[in-house]
Amino acid sequence: MDEVPGALGTSAGLALRLGQTVFSTASLLFMCLDVEFYSYTAFCYLVTVMGLIIPWSITLLVVDAYSVFVKCLVHQPRMILIIFFGDMVLSYLSLAAACSTASVTDLLLNAGASFCPVKLCSRYQLSAAMAFLSWFLSLASSLFNLWLLPSL
Amino acid sequence: MDEVPGALGTSAGLALRLGQTVFSTASLLFMCLDVEFYSYTAFCYLVTVMGLIIPWSITLLVVDAYSVFVKCLVHQPRMILIIFFGDMVLSYLSLAAACSTASVTDLLLNAGASFCPVKLCSRYQLSAAMAFLSWFLSLASSLFNLWLLPSL
């Protein structure tokens, strides 16, 4: 079996999972800490989706770390397929959350400082940016695992 | 070569393309006709994305119709791969547009009738719903073509 860099059990895959974990946690923290996010539907949705992505990323981070540092993992086609579909679904969800957050923040910024103080709005923007980065890494993981699939 | 229902050149594929064309055109018309959509970034984005999806769907609708009604089409792996990636990219774009539109409309509805008259807001909602349906059909087309790929 040939190694696909970025797929499950490689060091590039480990780096991708680490990035997903960091960015999704950052997005959640920027949105949640000290901010009344639950007054907007889009922000609640972002928090929900990030709450799904973080455990998924951490689980696969642990699997990758085990595989890289301890011993080689046996690739089963069924497992790779499940991980591919999971990554794809989560990447769609995180893109949707990032876009909703970005568009609502843009609208609030245009509405003026009475609706959204500058400091608060910049935190919403940072949260949306982190969610976009997390989406990009999920998509990359999903495509690398798809690439690995026919060789199994 | 086995036939995958819903892939390029089948009657189910023709139905999927027809649905995409109808829903994306409906989404564009609900947003554009008699509505000042260009005052919101999210709505401009929806119009741009629908302007990309409509020619793509119509082109593949013509290819499918030719293949179903006139003669069988020769499947080339390279062509199927291009169509798969095109569908996937467009499905991500249309999901992003649908989510942005839906969240902005939701915010405007909550802000009250002075920001968004009820008749106008229901048109935005319809436009977002049509964009979601168009996303769903693009995703289905993309997955069916992906399924066809290994058998070529």
mmCIF file of C-alpha atoms in Angstrom:
data_model
loop_
_atom_site.group_PDB
_atom_site.id
_atom_site.type_symbol
_atom_site.label_atom_id
_atom_site.label_comp_id
_atom_site.label_asym_id
_atom_site.label_seq_id
_atom_site.Cartn_x
_atom_site.Cartn_y
_atom_site.Cartn_z
ATOM 1 C CA MET A 1 0.000 0.000 0.000
ATOM 2 C CA ASP A 2 1.406 3.399 -0.915
ATOM 3 C CA GLU A 3 1.409 6.287 1.554
ATOM 4 C CA VAL A 4 -0.640 9.355 0.647
ATOM 5 C CA PRO A 5 0.705 12.416 2.509
ATOM 6 C CA GLY A 6 -2.138 14.022 4.436
ATOM 7 C CA ALA A 7 -4.219 10.844 4.764
ATOM 8 C CA LEU A 8 -4.939 9.003 8.008
ATOM 9 C CA GLY A 9 -1.865 7.949 9.936
ATOM 10 C CA THR A 10 0.737 10.179 8.283
ATOM 11 C CA SER A 11 2.569 13.129 9.813
ATOM 12 C CA ALA A 12 0.979 15.536 7.330
ATOM 13 C CA GLY A 13 -2.402 14.148 8.398
ATOM 14 C CA LEU A 14 -1.438 14.774 12.005
ATOM 15 C CA ALA A 15 -0.566 18.388 11.143
ATOM 16 C CA LEU A 16 -3.937 18.852 9.369
ATOM 17 C CA ARG A 17 -5.848 17.502 12.394
ATOM 18 C CA LEU A 18 -3.822 19.702 14.748
ATOM 19 C CA GLY A 19 -4.697 22.734 12.618
ATOM 20 C CA GLN A 20 -8.409 21.802 12.608
ATOM 21 C CA THR A 21 -8.428 21.421 16.383
ATOM 22 C CA VAL A 22 -6.631 24.733 16.950
ATOM 23 C CA PHE A 23 -8.734 26.759 14.502
ATOM 24 C CA SER A 24 -12.108 25.347 15.558
ATOM 25 C CA THR A 25 -11.296 25.850 19.240
ATOM 26 C CA ALA A 26 -10.148 29.416 18.514
ATOM 27 C CA SER A 27 -13.361 30.090 16.587
ATOM 28 C CA LEU A 28 -15.478 28.781 19.472
ATOM 29 C CA LEU A 29 -13.549 30.806 22.061
ATOM 30 C CA PHE A 30 -13.668 34.058 20.067
ATOM 31 C CA MET A 31 -17.441 33.609 19.730
ATOM 32 C CA CYS A 32 -18.298 32.409 23.223
ATOM 33 C CA LEU A 33 -16.080 34.157 25.763
ATOM 34 C CA ASP A 34 -17.758 37.217 27.180
ATOM 35 C CA VAL A 35 -20.058 37.674 24.147
ATOM 36 C CA GLU A 36 -23.837 37.347 24.051
ATOM 37 C CA PHE A 37 -23.799 35.123 20.993
ATOM 38 C CA TYR A 38 -27.206 33.549 21.612
ATOM 39 C CA SER A 39 -29.071 36.630 20.413
ATOM 40 C CA TYR A 40 -28.318 35.708 16.773
ATOM 41 C CA THR A 41 -29.288 32.407 15.128
ATOM 42 C CA ALA A 42 -26.185 32.321 12.924
ATOM 43 C CA PHE A 43 -23.840 32.599 15.899
ATOM 44 C CA CYS A 44 -25.658 29.831 17.789
ATOM 45 C CA TYR A 45 -25.288 27.656 14.698
ATOM 46 C CA LEU A 46 -21.534 28.363 14.572
ATOM 47 C CA VAL A 47 -21.169 27.372 18.228
ATOM 48 C CA THR A 48 -23.127 24.139 17.629
ATOM 49 C CA VAL A 49 -21.061 23.167 14.596
ATOM 50 C CA MET A 50 -17.764 23.931 16.345
ATOM 51 C CA GLY A 51 -18.990 21.790 19.236
ATOM 52 C CA LEU A 52 -19.288 18.914 16.753
ATOM 53 C CA ILE A 53 -15.991 19.510 14.943
ATOM 54 C CA ILE A 54 -13.779 19.793 18.039
ATOM 55 C CA PRO A 55 -14.394 16.236 19.423
ATOM 56 C CA TRP A 56 -14.133 14.749 15.901
ATOM 57 C CA SER A 57 -10.769 16.484 15.287
ATOM 58 C CA ILE A 58 -9.411 15.566 18.694
ATOM 59 C CA THR A 59 -10.353 11.893 18.255
ATOM 60 C CA LEU A 60 -8.616 11.692 14.877
ATOM 61 C CA LEU A 61 -5.673 13.703 16.228
ATOM 62 C CA VAL A 62 -5.171 11.021 18.865
ATOM 63 C CA VAL A 63 -5.445 8.242 16.250
ATOM 64 C CA ASP A 64 -2.899 10.000 14.004
ATOM 65 C CA ALA A 65 -0.521 10.703 16.871
ATOM 66 C CA TYR A 66 -0.688 7.048 17.948
ATOM 67 C CA SER A 67 -0.036 5.935 14.393
ATOM 68 C CA VAL A 68 2.894 8.319 13.833
ATOM 69 C CA PHE A 69 4.690 8.014 17.154
ATOM 70 C CA VAL A 70 3.937 4.497 18.372
ATOM 71 C CA LYS A 71 3.321 2.109 15.513
ATOM 72 C CA CYS A 72 1.910 1.882 12.024
ATOM 73 C CA LEU A 73 -1.873 1.730 11.775
ATOM 74 C CA VAL A 74 -3.658 -0.849 9.620
ATOM 75 C CA HIS A 75 -5.833 0.941 7.044
ATOM 76 C CA GLN A 76 -9.271 -0.585 6.620
ATOM 77 C CA PRO A 77 -11.280 0.650 3.605
ATOM 78 C CA ARG A 78 -14.479 0.842 5.693
ATOM 79 C CA MET A 79 -12.819 3.079 8.288
ATOM 80 C CA ILE A 80 -11.304 5.380 5.655
ATOM 81 C CA LEU A 81 -14.731 5.660 3.982
ATOM 82 C CA ILE A 82 -16.396 6.618 7.286
ATOM 83 C CA ILE A 83 -13.685 9.204 7.978
ATOM 84 C CA PHE A 84 -14.030 10.594 4.444
ATOM 85 C CA PHE A 85 -17.805 11.034 4.801
ATOM 86 C CA GLY A 86 -17.453 12.479 8.307
ATOM 87 C CA ASP A 87 -14.905 15.027 7.134
ATOM 88 C CA MET A 88 -17.036 15.949 4.132
ATOM 89 C CA VAL A 89 -20.210 16.466 6.194
ATOM 90 C CA LEU A 90 -18.322 18.503 8.803
ATOM 91 C CA SER A 91 -16.649 20.588 6.112
ATOM 92 C CA TYR A 92 -20.067 21.444 4.611
ATOM 93 C CA LEU A 93 -21.406 22.322 8.072
ATOM 94 C CA SER A 94 -18.406 24.487 8.966
ATOM 95 C CA LEU A 95 -18.524 26.319 5.629
ATOM 96 C CA ALA A 96 -22.211 27.042 6.212
ATOM 97 C CA ALA A 97 -21.499 28.297 9.743
ATOM 98 C CA ALA A 98 -18.563 30.437 8.613
ATOM 99 C CA CYS A 99 -20.575 32.036 5.792
ATOM 100 C CA SER A 100 -23.573 32.744 8.026
ATOM 101 C CA THR A 101 -21.371 34.321 10.687
ATOM 102 C CA ALA A 102 -19.429 36.372 8.136
ATOM 103 C CA SER A 103 -22.548 37.729 6.433
ATOM 104 C CA VAL A 104 -24.322 38.592 9.700
ATOM 105 C CA THR A 105 -21.167 40.319 11.000
ATOM 106 C CA ASP A 106 -20.899 42.291 7.764
ATOM 107 C CA LEU A 107 -24.523 43.397 8.104
ATOM 108 C CA LEU A 108 -24.001 44.411 11.752
ATOM 109 C CA LEU A 109 -20.863 46.369 10.849
ATOM 110 C CA ASN A 110 -22.770 48.263 8.162
ATOM 111 C CA ALA A 111 -25.635 48.942 10.568
ATOM 112 C CA GLY A 112 -23.329 51.016 12.757
ATOM 113 C CA ALA A 113 -21.690 51.003 16.155
ATOM 114 C CA SER A 114 -24.981 51.057 18.074
ATOM 115 C CA PHE A 115 -25.779 47.520 16.912
ATOM 116 C CA CYS A 116 -22.275 46.171 17.206
ATOM 117 C CA PRO A 117 -19.382 47.860 19.067
ATOM 118 C CA VAL A 118 -16.130 47.735 17.083
ATOM 119 C CA LYS A 119 -14.365 45.504 19.601
ATOM 120 C CA LEU A 120 -17.205 42.958 19.586
ATOM 121 C CA CYS A 121 -17.532 42.979 15.801
ATOM 122 C CA SER A 122 -13.827 42.338 15.285
ATOM 123 C CA ARG A 123 -14.172 39.274 17.509
ATOM 124 C CA TYR A 124 -17.064 38.002 15.379
ATOM 125 C CA GLN A 125 -14.901 38.546 12.286
ATOM 126 C CA LEU A 126 -11.978 36.658 13.821
ATOM 127 C CA SER A 127 -14.317 33.810 14.732
ATOM 128 C CA ALA A 128 -15.620 33.621 11.153
ATOM 129 C CA ALA A 129 -12.061 33.671 9.779
ATOM 130 C CA MET A 130 -11.039 30.802 12.075
ATOM 131 C CA ALA A 131 -14.116 28.843 10.969
ATOM 132 C CA PHE A 132 -13.115 29.350 7.306
ATOM 133 C CA LEU A 133 -9.601 28.032 8.049
ATOM 134 C CA SER A 134 -11.083 25.045 9.868
ATOM 135 C CA TRP A 135 -13.332 24.371 6.835
ATOM 136 C CA PHE A 136 -10.336 24.484 4.488
ATOM 137 C CA LEU A 137 -8.371 21.952 6.552
ATOM 138 C CA SER A 138 -11.401 19.622 6.861
ATOM 139 C CA LEU A 139 -11.807 19.724 3.090
ATOM 140 C CA ALA A 140 -8.100 18.927 2.615
ATOM 141 C CA SER A 141 -8.311 15.947 5.004
ATOM 142 C CA SER A 142 -11.399 14.661 3.238
ATOM 143 C CA LEU A 143 -9.770 14.890 -0.225
ATOM 144 C CA PHE A 144 -6.536 13.190 0.900
ATOM 145 C CA ASN A 145 -8.493 10.306 2.416
ATOM 146 C CA LEU A 146 -10.549 10.036 -0.782
ATOM 147 C CA TRP A 147 -7.282 9.815 -2.745
ATOM 148 C CA LEU A 148 -6.098 6.970 -0.504
ATOM 149 C CA LEU A 149 -9.313 4.964 -0.954
ATOM 150 C CA PRO A 150 -8.766 3.346 -4.430
ATOM 151 C CA SER A 151 -5.322 2.000 -3.417
ATOM 152 C CA LEU A 152 -6.778 -0.112 -0.582
ATOM 153 C CA MET B 1 -19.231 -0.439 -18.196
ATOM 154 C CA ASP B 2 -22.068 -0.430 -15.699
ATOM 155 C CA GLU B 3 -24.613 2.358 -15.594
ATOM 156 C CA VAL B 4 -24.843 4.390 -12.396
ATOM 157 C CA PRO B 5 -28.285 6.031 -12.124
ATOM 158 C CA GLY B 6 -27.833 9.778 -11.654
ATOM 159 C CA ALA B 7 -24.419 9.951 -13.318
ATOM 160 C CA LEU B 8 -23.655 11.693 -16.606
ATOM 161 C CA GLY B 9 -25.754 10.526 -19.550
ATOM 162 C CA THR B 10 -28.560 8.768 -17.678
ATOM 163 C CA SER B 11 -32.186 9.829 -17.400
ATOM 164 C CA ALA B 12 -31.864 10.293 -13.611
ATOM 165 C CA GLY B 13 -28.863 12.535 -14.296
ATOM 166 C CA LEU B 14 -31.004 14.504 -16.757
ATOM 167 C CA ALA B 15 -33.676 14.944 -14.053
ATOM 168 C CA LEU B 16 -31.051 16.148 -11.532
ATOM 169 C CA ARG B 17 -29.690 18.708 -14.011
ATOM 170 C CA LEU B 18 -33.214 19.881 -14.850
ATOM 171 C CA GLY B 19 -33.897 20.366 -11.125
ATOM 172 C CA GLN B 20 -30.655 22.329 -10.669
ATOM 173 C CA THR B 21 -31.485 24.600 -13.603
ATOM 174 C CA VAL B 22 -35.037 25.231 -12.394
ATOM 175 C CA PHE B 23 -34.130 25.870 -8.739
ATOM 176 C CA SER B 24 -31.122 28.085 -9.430
ATOM 177 C CA THR B 25 -33.085 30.148 -11.968
ATOM 178 C CA ALA B 26 -35.957 30.468 -9.483
ATOM 179 C CA SER B 27 -33.520 31.567 -6.764
ATOM 180 C CA LEU B 28 -32.010 34.204 -9.062
ATOM 181 C CA LEU B 29 -35.421 35.506 -10.160
ATOM 182 C CA PHE B 30 -36.831 35.702 -6.607
ATOM 183 C CA MET B 31 -33.748 37.698 -5.592
ATOM 184 C CA CYS B 32 -33.371 39.978 -8.606
ATOM 185 C CA LEU B 33 -36.788 40.932 -9.908
ATOM 186 C CA ASP B 34 -37.961 44.208 -8.461
ATOM 187 C CA VAL B 35 -35.731 43.909 -5.378
ATOM 188 C CA GLU B 36 -32.787 46.117 -4.455
ATOM 189 C CA PHE B 37 -30.523 43.182 -3.693
ATOM 190 C CA TYR B 38 -27.261 45.091 -4.176
ATOM 191 C CA SER B 39 -27.545 46.842 -0.811
ATOM 192 C CA TYR B 40 -26.469 43.629 0.969
ATOM 193 C CA THR B 41 -23.196 41.789 0.306
ATOM 194 C CA ALA B 42 -24.719 38.357 0.926
ATOM 195 C CA PHE B 43 -27.439 38.890 -1.672
ATOM 196 C CA CYS B 44 -24.901 40.077 -4.278
ATOM 197 C CA TYR B 45 -22.904 36.915 -3.590
ATOM 198 C CA LEU B 46 -26.009 34.753 -4.109
ATOM 199 C CA VAL B 47 -26.685 36.442 -7.458
ATOM 200 C CA THR B 48 -23.043 35.938 -8.547
ATOM 201 C CA VAL B 49 -23.051 32.248 -7.599
ATOM 202 C CA MET B 50 -26.385 31.600 -9.297
ATOM 203 C CA GLY B 51 -24.978 33.312 -12.382
ATOM 204 C CA LEU B 52 -22.218 30.674 -12.372
ATOM 205 C CA ILE B 53 -24.441 27.676 -11.643
ATOM 206 C CA ILE B 54 -27.083 28.366 -14.304
ATOM 207 C CA PRO B 55 -24.780 28.140 -17.390
ATOM 208 C CA TRP B 56 -23.002 25.073 -15.913
ATOM 209 C CA SER B 57 -26.330 23.276 -15.323
ATOM 210 C CA ILE B 58 -27.711 24.203 -18.725
ATOM 211 C CA THR B 59 -24.569 22.945 -20.509
ATOM 212 C CA LEU B 60 -24.716 19.588 -18.721
ATOM 213 C CA LEU B 61 -28.494 19.449 -19.226
ATOM 214 C CA VAL B 62 -27.907 19.666 -22.990
ATOM 215 C CA VAL B 63 -25.188 16.976 -22.831
ATOM 216 C CA ASP B 64 -27.486 14.666 -20.822
ATOM 217 C CA ALA B 65 -30.467 15.286 -23.094
ATOM 218 C CA TYR B 66 -28.323 14.518 -26.157
ATOM 219 C CA SER B 67 -27.055 11.356 -24.521
ATOM 220 C CA VAL B 68 -30.505 10.138 -23.432
ATOM 221 C CA PHE B 69 -32.557 10.982 -26.522
ATOM 222 C CA VAL B 70 -30.113 10.742 -29.424
ATOM 223 C CA LYS B 71 -27.338 8.271 -28.742
ATOM 224 C CA CYS B 72 -25.194 6.859 -26.011
ATOM 225 C CA LEU B 73 -22.308 9.033 -24.858
ATOM 226 C CA VAL B 74 -18.766 7.698 -24.480
ATOM 227 C CA HIS B 75 -17.609 8.221 -20.880
ATOM 228 C CA GLN B 76 -14.065 9.503 -20.557
ATOM 229 C CA PRO B 77 -12.534 9.373 -17.034
ATOM 230 C CA ARG B 78 -10.978 12.821 -17.493
ATOM 231 C CA MET B 79 -14.345 14.386 -18.382
ATOM 232 C CA ILE B 80 -16.122 12.721 -15.451
ATOM 233 C CA LEU B 81 -13.369 13.945 -13.100
ATOM 234 C CA ILE B 82 -13.740 17.529 -14.352
ATOM 235 C CA ILE B 83 -17.528 17.352 -13.961
ATOM 236 C CA PHE B 84 -17.153 15.900 -10.436
ATOM 237 C CA PHE B 85 -14.836 18.722 -9.336
ATOM 238 C CA GLY B 86 -17.003 21.364 -11.014
ATOM 239 C CA ASP B 87 -20.115 20.060 -9.260
ATOM 240 C CA MET B 88 -18.318 19.901 -5.930
ATOM 241 C CA VAL B 89 -16.972 23.450 -6.154
ATOM 242 C CA LEU B 90 -20.357 24.787 -7.241
ATOM 243 C CA SER B 91 -22.132 22.894 -4.461
ATOM 244 C CA TYR B 92 -19.795 24.484 -1.865
ATOM 245 C CA LEU B 93 -20.382 27.919 -3.388
ATOM 246 C CA SER B 94 -24.161 27.507 -3.492
ATOM 247 C CA LEU B 95 -24.301 26.234 0.097
ATOM 248 C CA ALA B 96 -22.291 29.272 1.188
ATOM 249 C CA ALA B 97 -24.609 31.599 -0.718
ATOM 250 C CA ALA B 98 -27.763 29.929 0.613
ATOM 251 C CA CYS B 99 -26.534 30.094 4.217
ATOM 252 C CA SER B 100 -25.476 33.729 3.948
ATOM 253 C CA THR B 101 -28.820 34.714 2.438
ATOM 254 C CA ALA B 102 -30.787 32.720 5.005
ATOM 255 C CA SER B 103 -28.933 34.192 7.978
ATOM 256 C CA VAL B 104 -29.158 37.777 6.722
ATOM 257 C CA THR B 105 -32.878 37.341 6.011
ATOM 258 C CA ASP B 106 -33.395 35.939 9.491
ATOM 259 C CA LEU B 107 -31.603 38.939 10.996
ATOM 260 C CA LEU B 108 -33.669 41.381 8.914
ATOM 261 C CA LEU B 109 -36.904 39.631 9.917
ATOM 262 C CA ASN B 110 -35.967 39.947 13.599
ATOM 263 C CA ALA B 111 -35.017 43.590 13.133
ATOM 264 C CA GLY B 112 -38.617 44.406 12.248
ATOM 265 C CA ALA B 113 -40.765 45.545 9.337
ATOM 266 C CA SER B 114 -38.987 48.883 8.941
ATOM 267 C CA PHE B 115 -35.831 47.139 7.717
ATOM 268 C CA CYS B 116 -37.583 44.510 5.647
ATOM 269 C CA PRO B 117 -41.250 44.593 4.600
ATOM 270 C CA VAL B 118 -42.933 41.191 5.002
ATOM 271 C CA LYS B 119 -43.513 40.745 1.260
ATOM 272 C CA LEU B 120 -39.854 41.447 0.473
ATOM 273 C CA CYS B 121 -38.542 39.218 3.265
ATOM 274 C CA SER B 122 -40.629 36.258 2.148
ATOM 275 C CA ARG B 123 -39.067 36.613 -1.305
ATOM 276 C CA TYR B 124 -35.586 36.531 0.221
ATOM 277 C CA GLN B 125 -36.586 33.426 2.165
ATOM 278 C CA LEU B 126 -37.908 31.726 -0.979
ATOM 279 C CA SER B 127 -34.689 32.594 -2.780
ATOM 280 C CA ALA B 128 -32.606 31.043 0.014
ATOM 281 C CA ALA B 129 -34.788 27.915 0.008
ATOM 282 C CA MET B 130 -34.352 27.501 -3.765
ATOM 283 C CA ALA B 131 -30.578 27.931 -3.349
ATOM 284 C CA PHE B 132 -30.584 25.161 -0.712
ATOM 285 C CA LEU B 133 -32.456 22.825 -3.093
ATOM 286 C CA SER B 134 -30.019 23.661 -5.878
ATOM 287 C CA TRP B 135 -27.113 22.869 -3.504
ATOM 288 C CA PHE B 136 -28.647 19.517 -2.617
ATOM 289 C CA LEU B 137 -29.036 18.492 -6.270
ATOM 290 C CA SER B 138 -25.468 19.632 -7.112
ATOM 291 C CA LEU B 139 -24.169 17.514 -4.260
ATOM 292 C CA ALA B 140 -26.180 14.507 -5.489
ATOM 293 C CA SER B 141 -24.814 14.895 -9.039
ATOM 294 C CA SER B 142 -21.294 15.185 -7.734
ATOM 295 C CA LEU B 143 -21.601 12.029 -5.590
ATOM 296 C CA PHE B 144 -23.164 9.954 -8.397
ATOM 297 C CA ASN B 145 -20.345 10.952 -10.768
ATOM 298 C CA LEU B 146 -17.788 10.089 -8.090
ATOM 299 C CA TRP B 147 -19.429 6.650 -7.768
ATOM 300 C CA LEU B 148 -19.101 6.140 -11.541
ATOM 301 C CA LEU B 149 -15.402 7.024 -11.595
ATOM 302 C CA PRO B 150 -13.766 3.754 -10.352
ATOM 303 C CA SER B 151 -15.657 1.635 -12.905
ATOM 304 C CA LEU B 152 -14.099 3.488 -15.852
#
